[in-house]
């Protein structure tokens, strides 16, 4: 009997390793949706596609008193409303700014509480982070968000399960500005967005540099008027996600 112990132990070890590997793959598989090149084919519903004559304008990582008010003024000047994906930890620092967003007619959505990649967090920690962010945003702004976007656009199986439980709809983007980098300029942000801009798309920008290169938000702000003009020149309306997805186009 003792002669079997070694082979059995090795077999159990291999089996356990394979099971752990399978769980890791299942946990991480949704993260492929973060890749711009494959998302339209793998998970088109996550791109935020909506009505073909409309573009959803979204901002991540705020609110931030050092930068967000500049975006509010520019959007108000243009008569545009947008969707702001808020971080709970940023809102706690300035609840009044969150209420200003709502009072100005903008839509509030959930970006989580902390800005940490979900791949390095357990399903329980992911669920707690999303729920905490949702609770803080709901309590401090007096609104109940319906959209969720994960940090870095990286989803996991745990995040999808938590969003479903919390009645949040995950949404990423179809065009972005790469506006978080130190080398971003108003011209580069404008070119990068418009390269992929199309009716029915969702644009990702950032109204703060709290998780980006210092001062990068200024490039986003500088590009914003031109982006608005580019949409209008193509006959596209700009607005929040709540105006973007009719019953006929909403699929998630």
Coordinates of C-alpha atoms in Angstrom, one line a residue:
X1 CA 0.0 0.0 0.0
X2 CA 2.8 2.4 0.9
X3 CA 4.2 2.1 -2.6
X4 CA 1.1 3.8 -3.9
X5 CA 1.4 6.9 -1.7
X6 CA 4.0 8.6 -3.9
X7 CA 2.1 8.3 -7.2
X8 CA -1.2 9.1 -5.6
X9 CA 0.2 12.2 -3.9
X10 CA 1.7 13.4 -7.2
X11 CA -1.6 12.7 -9.0
X12 CA -3.5 14.7 -6.5
X13 CA -1.0 17.5 -6.6
X14 CA -1.3 17.7 -10.4
X15 CA -5.0 17.5 -10.2
X16 CA -5.1 20.3 -7.7
X17 CA -2.8 22.5 -9.8
X18 CA -5.0 21.9 -12.9
X19 CA -8.1 22.8 -11.0
X20 CA -6.5 26.0 -9.7
X21 CA -5.3 26.9 -13.1
X22 CA -8.8 26.3 -14.5
X23 CA -10.3 28.6 -11.9
X24 CA -7.7 31.3 -12.6
X25 CA -8.5 31.1 -16.3
X26 CA -12.2 31.3 -15.7
X27 CA -11.6 34.3 -13.3
X28 CA -9.5 36.2 -15.9
X29 CA -11.1 35.3 -19.1
X30 CA -13.4 38.3 -19.2
X31 CA -10.3 40.5 -19.0
X32 CA -9.8 39.9 -22.8
X33 CA -12.6 42.4 -23.3
X34 CA -10.1 45.1 -22.3
X35 CA -8.3 44.7 -25.5
X36 CA -9.5 47.2 -28.0
X37 CA -8.6 45.0 -31.0
X38 CA -10.7 42.1 -29.9
X39 CA -13.5 43.5 -27.9
X40 CA -15.8 44.4 -30.8
X41 CA -15.7 40.7 -31.9
X42 CA -15.5 38.9 -28.5
X43 CA -18.0 41.1 -26.5
X44 CA -19.6 43.8 -28.7
X45 CA -22.2 44.5 -26.1
X46 CA -19.4 45.8 -23.8
X47 CA -18.3 48.5 -26.3
X48 CA -21.3 50.6 -25.3
X49 CA -22.8 50.6 -28.8
X50 CA -26.1 52.5 -29.0
X51 CA -28.3 54.5 -31.3
X52 CA -26.4 55.1 -34.6
X53 CA -27.0 58.9 -34.6
X54 CA -25.7 59.3 -31.0
X55 CA -22.3 59.1 -29.3
X56 CA -22.0 58.5 -25.5
X57 CA -19.5 60.8 -23.9
X58 CA -18.0 59.3 -20.7
X59 CA -15.3 60.4 -18.2
X60 CA -13.5 58.2 -15.6
X61 CA -11.8 58.5 -12.2
X62 CA -13.3 61.7 -10.7
X63 CA -14.6 63.8 -9.3
X64 CA -11.6 66.0 -8.7
X65 CA -11.9 69.6 -7.5
X66 CA -8.6 70.4 -9.3
X67 CA -9.9 69.5 -12.8
X68 CA -13.6 68.4 -13.0
X69 CA -15.1 71.9 -12.7
X70 CA -13.2 72.9 -15.9
X71 CA -15.0 70.1 -17.7
X72 CA -18.3 71.1 -16.3
X73 CA -17.9 74.6 -17.5
X74 CA -16.8 73.4 -21.0
X75 CA -19.7 71.0 -21.3
X76 CA -22.2 73.6 -20.0
X77 CA -20.9 76.0 -22.6
X78 CA -21.5 73.5 -25.3
X79 CA -24.9 72.4 -23.9
X80 CA -23.6 68.8 -23.6
X81 CA -24.3 66.3 -20.8
X82 CA -22.1 63.3 -20.1
X83 CA -21.7 60.2 -18.0
X84 CA -19.1 60.4 -15.2
X85 CA -17.8 57.1 -13.8
X86 CA -16.9 58.0 -10.2
X87 CA -14.4 56.5 -7.8
X88 CA -15.9 56.2 -4.3
X89 CA -12.6 57.3 -2.7
X90 CA -12.6 60.5 -4.8
X91 CA -16.2 61.3 -4.1
X92 CA -15.7 60.9 -0.3
X93 CA -13.1 63.7 -0.6
X94 CA -15.5 66.1 -2.2
X95 CA -19.2 65.0 -2.0
X96 CA -20.3 68.5 -3.0
X97 CA -18.7 68.1 -6.4
X98 CA -20.6 64.9 -7.0
X99 CA -23.8 66.7 -6.2
X100 CA -22.8 69.5 -8.6
X101 CA -22.5 66.9 -11.4
X102 CA -26.0 65.7 -10.7
X103 CA -27.4 69.3 -10.5
X104 CA -25.8 70.1 -13.8
X105 CA -27.7 67.2 -15.4
X106 CA -24.9 64.8 -15.9
X107 CA -25.3 61.0 -15.3
X108 CA -23.4 59.3 -12.5
X109 CA -22.0 55.8 -12.8
X110 CA -19.8 53.4 -10.8
X111 CA -16.0 53.0 -11.3
X112 CA -15.6 51.2 -8.0
X113 CA -14.2 52.5 -4.7
X114 CA -10.5 52.0 -5.3
X115 CA -8.7 52.1 -8.7
X116 CA -7.0 48.7 -8.6
X117 CA -6.8 46.1 -11.3
X118 CA -9.4 43.4 -10.6
X119 CA -7.1 40.6 -11.8
X120 CA -5.1 40.9 -8.6
X121 CA -8.1 40.8 -6.3
X122 CA -10.3 38.0 -5.1
X123 CA -13.9 37.7 -6.2
X124 CA -15.0 38.7 -2.7
X125 CA -12.7 41.7 -2.7
X126 CA -14.0 42.7 -6.1
X127 CA -17.6 42.4 -5.0
X128 CA -16.9 44.4 -1.8
X129 CA -15.2 47.2 -3.8
X130 CA -18.0 47.6 -6.3
X131 CA -20.7 47.5 -3.6
X132 CA -18.8 50.0 -1.5
X133 CA -18.4 52.3 -4.5
X134 CA -22.1 52.0 -5.4
X135 CA -23.2 52.7 -1.8
X136 CA -21.0 55.8 -1.5
X137 CA -22.1 57.2 -4.8
X138 CA -25.8 56.5 -4.1
X139 CA -25.6 58.0 -0.6
X140 CA -23.6 61.1 -1.5
X141 CA -25.2 62.1 -4.8
X142 CA -28.8 61.0 -4.1
X143 CA -28.9 59.0 -7.4
X144 CA -28.8 55.3 -8.1
X145 CA -26.3 54.5 -10.8
X146 CA -27.1 51.8 -13.4
X147 CA -23.7 51.5 -15.2
X148 CA -20.4 50.0 -14.0
X149 CA -16.9 50.3 -15.6
X150 CA -14.0 48.5 -14.0
X151 CA -10.6 50.1 -13.5
X152 CA -8.4 49.8 -16.6
X153 CA -11.4 48.3 -18.4
X154 CA -10.4 44.9 -17.0
X155 CA -13.3 42.7 -16.1
X156 CA -13.3 39.4 -14.2
X157 CA -15.9 36.7 -13.7
X158 CA -16.3 38.0 -10.1
X159 CA -16.9 41.5 -11.3
X160 CA -19.6 40.3 -13.8
X161 CA -21.3 38.3 -11.1
X162 CA -21.2 41.3 -8.6
X163 CA -22.5 43.7 -11.2
X164 CA -25.4 41.4 -11.9
X165 CA -26.1 41.0 -8.2
X166 CA -26.0 44.8 -7.7
X167 CA -28.1 45.4 -10.8
X168 CA -25.4 47.3 -12.6
X169 CA -24.7 47.0 -16.3
X170 CA -21.0 46.7 -17.3
X171 CA -19.9 49.0 -20.1
X172 CA -16.5 49.8 -21.5
X173 CA -16.0 51.9 -24.7
X174 CA -15.5 51.8 -28.4
X175 CA -13.1 54.8 -28.7
X176 CA -10.7 56.4 -26.3
X177 CA -8.2 59.3 -26.2
X178 CA -5.2 57.7 -24.5
X179 CA -5.4 60.9 -22.5
X180 CA -3.8 59.5 -19.4
X181 CA -0.2 59.4 -20.7
X182 CA 2.5 61.9 -20.1
X183 CA 2.9 62.4 -23.9
X184 CA -0.8 63.2 -24.5
X185 CA -1.6 66.5 -26.2
X186 CA -4.9 68.0 -27.3
X187 CA -4.0 67.1 -30.8
X188 CA -3.1 63.5 -29.9
X189 CA -6.3 63.0 -27.9
X190 CA -8.4 64.4 -30.7
X191 CA -6.7 62.2 -33.4
X192 CA -7.0 59.1 -31.3
X193 CA -10.7 59.5 -30.5
X194 CA -11.7 60.5 -34.0
X195 CA -9.8 57.6 -35.6
X196 CA -12.3 55.2 -34.1
X197 CA -15.3 57.5 -33.7
X198 CA -18.5 56.3 -35.2
X199 CA -22.2 56.7 -34.6
X200 CA -23.5 54.5 -31.8
X201 CA -20.1 54.5 -30.1
X202 CA -19.0 55.3 -26.6
X203 CA -16.0 57.6 -25.9
X204 CA -13.8 57.2 -22.9
X205 CA -12.0 60.2 -21.5
X206 CA -10.7 61.3 -18.1
X207 CA -11.6 64.4 -16.1
X208 CA -8.7 63.9 -13.6
X209 CA -5.1 62.8 -13.4
X210 CA -5.6 61.0 -10.1
X211 CA -4.5 57.7 -11.7
X212 CA -2.7 59.2 -14.7
X213 CA 0.3 61.3 -15.6
X214 CA 0.2 64.6 -13.7
X215 CA -1.6 67.3 -15.6
X216 CA -2.7 64.9 -18.4
X217 CA -6.3 66.1 -17.9
X218 CA -5.4 69.4 -19.5
X219 CA -4.8 67.6 -22.8
X220 CA -8.3 66.1 -22.5
X221 CA -9.8 69.5 -21.8
X222 CA -8.0 71.1 -24.7
X223 CA -9.3 68.4 -27.1
X224 CA -12.9 68.5 -25.9
X225 CA -14.2 71.4 -27.9
X226 CA -12.8 69.9 -31.1
X227 CA -14.2 66.5 -30.3
X228 CA -17.6 68.1 -29.8
X229 CA -17.3 69.9 -33.1
X230 CA -16.2 66.7 -34.9
X231 CA -19.3 64.9 -33.7
X232 CA -21.6 67.7 -34.7
X233 CA -19.9 67.9 -38.1
X234 CA -20.8 64.2 -38.7
X235 CA -24.4 64.8 -37.7
X236 CA -23.9 63.0 -34.4
X237 CA -25.5 64.0 -31.1
X238 CA -23.4 63.8 -27.9
X239 CA -24.8 62.8 -24.6
X240 CA -24.8 60.4 -21.6
X241 CA -25.3 56.7 -21.8
X242 CA -28.8 57.0 -20.5
X243 CA -29.8 58.7 -23.8
X244 CA -27.6 56.4 -25.9
X245 CA -29.3 53.1 -25.7
X246 CA -32.9 52.7 -26.7
X247 CA -34.9 49.5 -26.1
X248 CA -34.0 48.4 -29.6
X249 CA -30.2 48.8 -29.1
X250 CA -29.7 47.9 -25.4
X251 CA -28.5 44.3 -25.3
X252 CA -27.0 43.9 -21.8

